[in-house]
Amino acid sequence: MSVLMRAFVLTGYGGPEKTELRDMVRPLLGAGEVLVRVHAAGLNPVDYKTRDGKLKLLLDYPMPAIMGNELAGTVEEVEDGVTAFAPGDRVFARVPKDAMGALAEYAALPADCCAPIPDGWGFERAAAVPLAGLTALQALRDELGLRPGQRVFISGGAGGVGTFAIQIAKWLGAEVITTASPRGCELVERMGADRVIDYTSEHFEDVLTEKVDGAFDLIGGDTLMRTFGVVKDGGKVVSIGGTPEPTTAEKDLGGDWKLKALFWAASLKQRAAARRHGVTYRYLFMHPSGAELAELAALMESGKLDPQIDRTFSLADTKEAFAYLEKGHAKGKVVIKIAD
């Protein structure tokens, strides 16, 4: 007999009216998977972009689909052959891109997506980490290759990814310049930013008279285009707010040649602007990694990484949480509490 659970579900691509809280069948375990009783899940812009169908070309989910991309909870069951975790273990994870499923009472996911939650850390704080934390780590260390003494520009430092990016860049030994509104200045300074540019009254390209070694763009659009001009010749701009380019398809999405051709055409403007300034442009579509999440857990334990939670909502209020996140004013992460 199927066991039911409560879940926040996408019934079709569109607006908020295409989502609802309903009973769904509790997932069964596949090879190499663990079943997690979810205590908390983080929300991210990718969630409402998925709902709206903006990522349908990349990730087209069969409906109804349980939403959510990151979680923290307790292992309930493990499939045969899984030795890294046992029932009762406290874990957090960025779920696989092609599955989602975090906004539910239970989620089945590969064991290698999970990492142990550090002792003393609550589920809600842990749930705020996986997607944004891994995105920042992969962009700054793996793509930009930040080294001690280098200078990095991070646009929009007060948001979910931005607060992680500032802290990780400081851990890597870099000098951090970021932008924020007056309301976000205190937060980014507390995260460790060395210089904060108030984007409501200043243009960062006018302030940055000395070019930086690399940049992490979190906003896209005109901000991305202006960012190319503040990076040193031969430097790199990594973006999660701009337009995917061919390397995205090659490295992040399995090398599909059709996507590669599509992204080549879609990113012509951005790549041409990057070339004019003598820099490289890379759009990052992050990947789940339990091993890298364990590295973030070590930073959490040592006090070098402090997740910032703006607001917490109940599972019953997930629609309201989406609406709040979409306003774009959250300072840090929005988290859904699912169980005690």
Tab-separated table of C-alpha atoms in Angstrom:
chain	number	residue	atom	x	y	z
A	1	MET	CA	0.000	0.000	0.000
A	2	SER	CA	1.294	3.463	-0.930
A	3	VAL	CA	2.159	5.838	1.887
A	4	LEU	CA	1.102	9.461	1.410
A	5	MET	CA	2.915	12.635	2.422
A	6	ARG	CA	2.318	16.375	2.130
A	7	ALA	CA	4.228	18.150	-0.615
A	8	PHE	CA	4.318	21.469	-2.465
A	9	VAL	CA	3.574	20.558	-6.054
A	10	LEU	CA	3.898	22.126	-9.498
A	11	THR	CA	0.929	21.107	-11.669
A	12	GLY	CA	2.022	22.899	-14.851
A	13	TYR	CA	4.227	25.772	-15.956
A	14	GLY	CA	2.868	29.224	-15.191
A	15	GLY	CA	2.317	31.485	-12.202
A	16	PRO	CA	1.523	30.823	-8.540
A	17	GLU	CA	-1.836	29.323	-9.539
A	18	LYS	CA	0.085	26.344	-10.936
A	19	THR	CA	1.337	25.342	-7.475
A	20	GLU	CA	-0.485	23.764	-4.545
A	21	LEU	CA	0.005	21.820	-1.344
A	22	ARG	CA	-1.357	18.290	-1.749
A	23	ASP	CA	-0.909	14.664	-0.750
A	24	MET	CA	1.617	12.746	-2.841
A	25	VAL	CA	2.907	9.184	-2.681
A	26	ARG	CA	6.026	8.911	-0.552
A	27	PRO	CA	8.962	8.137	-2.877
A	28	LEU	CA	10.525	4.686	-3.120
A	29	LEU	CA	14.267	4.222	-2.966
A	30	GLY	CA	16.383	3.547	-6.013
A	31	ALA	CA	19.920	2.207	-6.213
A	32	GLY	CA	22.380	4.238	-4.153
A	33	GLU	CA	19.657	6.367	-2.583
A	34	VAL	CA	18.615	7.419	0.896
A	35	LEU	CA	15.139	8.385	2.078
A	36	VAL	CA	15.237	11.600	4.096
A	37	ARG	CA	12.530	12.851	6.426
A	38	VAL	CA	12.714	16.529	5.524
A	39	HIS	CA	12.765	19.009	8.383
A	40	ALA	CA	13.512	22.163	6.366
A	41	ALA	CA	14.043	23.236	2.756
A	42	GLY	CA	15.605	26.358	1.259
A	43	LEU	CA	14.045	28.485	-1.467
A	44	ASN	CA	16.001	30.005	-4.343
A	45	PRO	CA	15.241	32.062	-7.474
A	46	VAL	CA	15.636	28.873	-9.532
A	47	ASP	CA	12.433	27.626	-7.868
A	48	TYR	CA	10.142	30.333	-9.219
A	49	LYS	CA	11.990	30.373	-12.550
A	50	THR	CA	11.244	26.647	-12.804
A	51	ARG	CA	7.586	27.253	-11.940
A	52	ASP	CA	7.328	29.953	-14.604
A	53	GLY	CA	8.755	27.605	-17.255
A	54	LYS	CA	11.869	29.700	-17.831
A	55	LEU	CA	14.091	26.626	-17.461
A	56	LYS	CA	11.842	24.266	-19.418
A	57	LEU	CA	14.348	24.006	-22.253
A	58	LEU	CA	16.952	22.690	-19.800
A	59	LEU	CA	14.806	20.853	-17.250
A	60	ASP	CA	11.331	19.771	-18.319
A	61	TYR	CA	9.666	17.945	-15.429
A	62	PRO	CA	6.783	15.464	-15.724
A	63	MET	CA	3.763	16.870	-13.931
A	64	PRO	CA	2.792	16.951	-11.153
A	65	ALA	CA	6.299	17.623	-9.848
A	66	ILE	CA	7.296	18.141	-6.214
A	67	MET	CA	9.265	21.379	-6.029
A	68	GLY	CA	12.366	22.333	-4.047
A	69	ASN	CA	16.092	21.947	-4.629
A	70	GLU	CA	17.783	21.855	-1.209
A	71	LEU	CA	16.918	20.267	2.107
A	72	ALA	CA	17.995	19.243	5.582
A	73	GLY	CA	16.572	16.312	7.490
A	74	THR	CA	17.021	12.871	9.030
A	75	VAL	CA	17.810	9.688	7.130
A	76	GLU	CA	14.804	7.368	7.378
A	77	GLU	CA	15.949	4.468	5.175
A	78	VAL	CA	18.963	3.539	3.042
A	79	GLU	CA	19.045	1.351	-0.046
A	80	ASP	CA	21.176	-1.793	-0.054
A	81	GLY	CA	24.808	-0.937	-0.700
A	82	VAL	CA	24.690	2.539	0.857
A	83	THR	CA	27.318	2.608	3.612
A	84	ALA	CA	28.002	6.327	4.081
A	85	PHE	CA	24.745	6.966	5.958
A	86	ALA	CA	22.417	5.105	8.310
A	87	PRO	CA	18.896	5.731	9.625
A	88	GLY	CA	18.918	8.560	12.137
A	89	ASP	CA	21.799	10.491	10.535
A	90	ARG	CA	21.245	14.217	10.129
A	91	VAL	CA	22.040	15.278	6.558
A	92	PHE	CA	21.674	18.178	4.159
A	93	ALA	CA	21.768	18.138	0.376
A	94	ARG	CA	21.266	19.857	-2.938
A	95	VAL	CA	18.942	17.412	-4.708
A	96	PRO	CA	19.607	16.332	-8.324
A	97	LYS	CA	18.693	18.939	-10.944
A	98	ASP	CA	16.457	16.581	-12.877
A	99	ALA	CA	14.407	15.547	-9.840
A	100	MET	CA	13.665	18.391	-7.379
A	101	GLY	CA	11.501	17.079	-4.492
A	102	ALA	CA	12.798	18.963	-1.426
A	103	LEU	CA	9.496	20.667	-0.533
A	104	ALA	CA	7.899	17.553	0.922
A	105	GLU	CA	7.786	15.569	4.128
A	106	TYR	CA	10.067	12.921	2.570
A	107	ALA	CA	12.583	12.923	-0.289
A	108	ALA	CA	14.573	10.137	-1.946
A	109	LEU	CA	17.941	11.197	-3.321
A	110	PRO	CA	21.390	9.803	-4.126
A	111	ALA	CA	23.556	9.331	-1.070
A	112	ASP	CA	26.435	11.093	-2.808
A	113	CYS	CA	24.422	14.331	-2.850
A	114	CYS	CA	24.290	14.352	0.948
A	115	ALA	CA	26.653	15.452	3.681
A	116	PRO	CA	26.380	15.253	7.489
A	117	ILE	CA	25.017	18.344	9.220
A	118	PRO	CA	27.616	19.709	11.653
A	119	ASP	CA	26.939	19.037	15.329
A	120	GLY	CA	24.975	21.798	16.974
A	121	TRP	CA	23.501	23.111	13.740
A	122	GLY	CA	19.718	23.226	13.359
A	123	PHE	CA	17.898	21.965	10.303
A	124	GLU	CA	16.723	25.390	9.161
A	125	ARG	CA	20.217	26.899	9.076
A	126	ALA	CA	21.567	23.787	7.364
A	127	ALA	CA	18.802	23.883	4.721
A	128	ALA	CA	19.880	27.402	3.756
A	129	VAL	CA	23.326	26.225	2.638
A	130	PRO	CA	23.423	23.606	-0.160
A	131	LEU	CA	22.393	25.337	-3.388
A	132	ALA	CA	23.692	28.826	-2.693
A	133	GLY	CA	26.792	27.617	-0.866
A	134	LEU	CA	27.800	25.158	-3.570
A	135	THR	CA	27.117	27.756	-6.270
A	136	ALA	CA	29.446	30.231	-4.597
A	137	LEU	CA	32.163	27.626	-3.947
A	138	GLN	CA	32.105	26.291	-7.506
A	139	ALA	CA	32.094	29.783	-9.031
A	140	LEU	CA	34.849	31.282	-6.905
A	141	ARG	CA	37.213	28.372	-6.352
A	142	ASP	CA	36.586	26.023	-9.272
A	143	GLU	CA	35.851	28.563	-12.033
A	144	LEU	CA	37.558	31.808	-11.038
A	145	GLY	CA	40.373	30.014	-9.230
A	146	LEU	CA	40.588	32.738	-6.582
A	147	ARG	CA	43.923	32.877	-4.777
A	148	PRO	CA	45.098	34.750	-1.680
A	149	GLY	CA	45.712	38.419	-2.360
A	150	GLN	CA	43.498	38.669	-5.434
A	151	ARG	CA	40.627	41.148	-5.706
A	152	VAL	CA	37.146	39.974	-6.691
A	153	PHE	CA	33.999	41.929	-7.510
A	154	ILE	CA	30.671	40.351	-6.477
A	155	SER	CA	27.521	42.119	-7.665
A	156	GLY	CA	24.500	41.952	-5.360
A	157	GLY	CA	26.251	40.702	-2.241
A	158	ALA	CA	23.270	40.840	0.143
A	159	GLY	CA	21.234	38.079	-1.526
A	160	GLY	CA	21.214	34.348	-0.887
A	161	VAL	CA	24.228	33.445	-3.042
A	162	GLY	CA	25.946	36.751	-2.394
A	163	THR	CA	26.214	36.311	1.373
A	164	PHE	CA	27.873	32.922	0.837
A	165	ALA	CA	30.115	34.243	-1.932
A	166	ILE	CA	31.536	37.015	0.238
A	167	GLN	CA	32.405	34.599	3.048
A	168	ILE	CA	33.902	31.967	0.729
A	169	ALA	CA	35.950	34.568	-1.139
A	170	LYS	CA	37.356	35.786	2.190
A	171	TRP	CA	38.134	32.179	3.181
A	172	LEU	CA	40.038	31.839	-0.114
A	173	GLY	CA	42.093	34.897	0.866
A	174	ALA	CA	40.654	37.416	-1.585
A	175	GLU	CA	39.796	41.075	-1.157
A	176	VAL	CA	36.059	41.480	-1.766
A	177	ILE	CA	34.289	44.409	-3.370
A	178	THR	CA	30.508	44.144	-3.608
A	179	THR	CA	27.373	46.170	-4.267
A	180	ALA	CA	24.387	46.538	-1.966
A	181	SER	CA	21.555	48.921	-1.149
A	182	PRO	CA	21.765	50.994	2.035
A	183	ARG	CA	19.562	48.352	3.713
A	184	GLY	CA	22.041	45.604	2.791
A	185	CYS	CA	25.303	47.417	3.557
A	186	GLU	CA	25.530	46.368	7.198
A	187	LEU	CA	24.915	42.722	6.266
A	188	VAL	CA	27.616	42.496	3.581
A	189	GLU	CA	30.100	44.262	5.818
A	190	ARG	CA	29.335	41.737	8.555
A	191	MET	CA	29.924	38.946	6.016
A	192	GLY	CA	33.422	40.342	5.459
A	193	ALA	CA	33.197	42.603	2.408
A	194	ASP	CA	36.207	44.920	2.257
A	195	ARG	CA	34.468	47.560	0.171
A	196	VAL	CA	30.747	48.135	-0.358
A	197	ILE	CA	29.393	50.217	-3.234
A	198	ASP	CA	25.875	51.609	-2.765
A	199	TYR	CA	24.280	50.794	-6.116
A	200	THR	CA	21.401	53.205	-5.466
A	201	SER	CA	23.731	56.214	-5.593
A	202	GLU	CA	26.941	55.052	-7.344
A	203	HIS	CA	27.946	53.211	-10.500
A	204	PHE	CA	30.463	50.532	-9.560
A	205	GLU	CA	32.427	51.036	-12.788
A	206	ASP	CA	33.064	54.668	-11.758
A	207	VAL	CA	34.215	53.630	-8.282
A	208	LEU	CA	36.484	50.748	-9.335
A	209	THR	CA	39.295	52.790	-10.853
A	210	GLU	CA	41.687	49.884	-10.283
A	211	LYS	CA	40.521	46.747	-12.089
A	212	VAL	CA	39.852	43.492	-10.223
A	213	ASP	CA	41.263	40.026	-10.917
A	214	GLY	CA	37.866	38.418	-11.459
A	215	ALA	CA	34.141	38.917	-10.956
A	216	PHE	CA	31.117	36.892	-9.885
A	217	ASP	CA	27.932	38.323	-11.400
A	218	LEU	CA	24.692	37.514	-9.572
A	219	ILE	CA	22.407	39.941	-11.394
A	220	GLY	CA	22.859	39.700	-15.167
A	221	GLY	CA	21.487	42.206	-17.673
A	222	ASP	CA	23.111	45.619	-17.762
A	223	THR	CA	25.025	44.876	-14.547
A	224	LEU	CA	26.796	41.962	-16.251
A	225	MET	CA	27.636	44.036	-19.323
A	226	ARG	CA	29.195	46.752	-17.145
A	227	THR	CA	31.076	44.149	-15.088
A	228	PHE	CA	33.258	43.147	-18.056
A	229	GLY	CA	34.870	46.579	-17.944
A	230	VAL	CA	36.079	46.354	-14.329
A	231	VAL	CA	38.055	43.108	-14.727
A	232	LYS	CA	41.729	42.993	-15.643
A	233	ASP	CA	42.801	41.971	-19.119
A	234	GLY	CA	42.942	38.162	-19.193
A	235	GLY	CA	40.577	37.862	-16.245
A	236	LYS	CA	37.261	36.044	-15.987
A	237	VAL	CA	33.630	36.848	-15.237
A	238	VAL	CA	31.461	34.018	-13.922
A	239	SER	CA	27.718	34.648	-13.886
A	240	ILE	CA	24.568	32.987	-12.601
A	241	GLY	CA	22.377	35.899	-13.662
A	242	GLY	CA	23.310	36.256	-17.321
A	243	THR	CA	22.843	34.125	-20.422
A	244	PRO	CA	24.157	30.544	-20.727
A	245	GLU	CA	27.018	30.145	-23.229
A	246	PRO	CA	28.440	27.030	-24.969
A	247	THR	CA	30.645	26.002	-22.034
A	248	THR	CA	27.503	25.766	-19.899
A	249	ALA	CA	26.142	23.038	-22.166
A	250	GLU	CA	29.539	21.336	-22.361
A	251	LYS	CA	30.486	21.279	-18.674
A	252	ASP	CA	27.196	21.607	-16.787
A	253	LEU	CA	24.505	20.009	-18.948
A	254	GLY	CA	26.005	16.885	-20.471
A	255	GLY	CA	27.397	18.343	-23.687
A	256	ASP	CA	24.142	18.396	-25.687
A	257	TRP	CA	25.082	19.833	-29.091
A	258	LYS	CA	21.673	21.426	-29.645
A	259	LEU	CA	21.948	23.316	-26.372
A	260	LYS	CA	25.511	24.235	-27.239
A	261	ALA	CA	24.360	25.771	-30.539
A	262	LEU	CA	21.444	27.535	-28.883
A	263	PHE	CA	23.628	28.990	-26.134
A	264	TRP	CA	26.225	30.063	-28.715
A	265	ALA	CA	23.607	32.200	-30.438
A	266	ALA	CA	21.920	33.425	-27.253
A	267	SER	CA	25.170	34.620	-25.675
A	268	LEU	CA	26.686	36.389	-28.707
A	269	LYS	CA	26.229	39.835	-27.131
A	270	GLN	CA	27.790	38.864	-23.811
A	271	ARG	CA	30.722	37.001	-25.335
A	272	ALA	CA	31.440	39.848	-27.761
A	273	ALA	CA	31.457	42.353	-24.898
A	274	ALA	CA	33.789	40.112	-22.890
A	275	ARG	CA	36.192	39.859	-25.841
A	276	ARG	CA	36.229	43.639	-26.287
A	277	HIS	CA	37.415	43.956	-22.696
A	278	GLY	CA	39.909	41.105	-22.976
A	279	VAL	CA	38.142	38.860	-20.472
A	280	THR	CA	36.455	35.439	-20.471
A	281	TYR	CA	32.730	34.940	-19.845
A	282	ARG	CA	31.355	31.816	-18.175
A	283	TYR	CA	27.762	31.084	-17.136
A	284	LEU	CA	27.657	28.527	-14.316
A	285	PHE	CA	24.893	25.974	-13.798
A	286	MET	CA	26.043	24.463	-10.510
A	287	HIS	CA	26.077	20.727	-9.764
A	288	PRO	CA	25.185	18.807	-6.590
A	289	SER	CA	28.142	17.414	-4.658
A	290	GLY	CA	28.081	15.758	-1.265
A	291	ALA	CA	31.882	15.961	-1.109
A	292	GLU	CA	31.939	19.731	-1.642
A	293	LEU	CA	29.007	20.140	0.731
A	294	ALA	CA	31.112	18.369	3.373
A	295	GLU	CA	33.782	21.040	2.778
A	296	LEU	CA	31.179	23.715	3.437
A	297	ALA	CA	30.143	21.837	6.591
A	298	ALA	CA	33.742	22.081	7.817
A	299	LEU	CA	33.658	25.844	7.215
A	300	MET	CA	30.379	26.025	9.123
A	301	GLU	CA	31.902	24.139	12.063
A	302	SER	CA	34.952	26.408	12.128
A	303	GLY	CA	32.835	29.580	12.099
A	304	LYS	CA	34.013	30.695	8.652
A	305	LEU	CA	30.587	30.233	7.049
A	306	ASP	CA	27.461	31.654	8.652
A	307	PRO	CA	24.196	31.186	6.659
A	308	GLN	CA	21.984	34.246	6.744
A	309	ILE	CA	18.251	33.537	6.974
A	310	ASP	CA	15.943	36.412	6.119
A	311	ARG	CA	12.605	34.704	6.877
A	312	THR	CA	11.224	31.257	7.696
A	313	PHE	CA	7.791	30.043	6.538
A	314	SER	CA	5.766	26.900	7.227
A	315	LEU	CA	5.073	24.347	4.485
A	316	ALA	CA	1.439	25.528	4.492
A	317	ASP	CA	2.667	29.049	3.671
A	318	THR	CA	5.015	28.113	0.826
A	319	LYS	CA	3.081	30.201	-1.727
A	320	GLU	CA	3.577	33.248	0.482
A	321	ALA	CA	7.276	32.375	0.763
A	322	PHE	CA	7.568	32.287	-3.042
A	323	ALA	CA	5.839	35.675	-3.301
A	324	TYR	CA	8.199	37.159	-0.723
A	325	LEU	CA	11.298	35.794	-2.472
A	326	GLU	CA	10.101	37.057	-5.870
A	327	LYS	CA	9.947	40.625	-4.586
A	328	GLY	CA	13.757	40.528	-4.621
A	329	HIS	CA	14.288	42.200	-1.269
A	330	ALA	CA	15.337	39.195	0.837
A	331	LYS	CA	18.635	39.680	2.633
A	332	GLY	CA	20.017	36.151	2.839
A	333	LYS	CA	17.912	33.009	2.429
A	334	VAL	CA	14.223	32.160	2.663
A	335	VAL	CA	13.587	28.802	4.375
A	336	ILE	CA	10.553	26.524	4.666
A	337	LYS	CA	10.131	24.677	7.975
A	338	ILE	CA	8.517	21.277	7.330
A	339	ALA	CA	8.973	19.324	10.576
A	340	ASP	CA	10.357	19.872	14.071
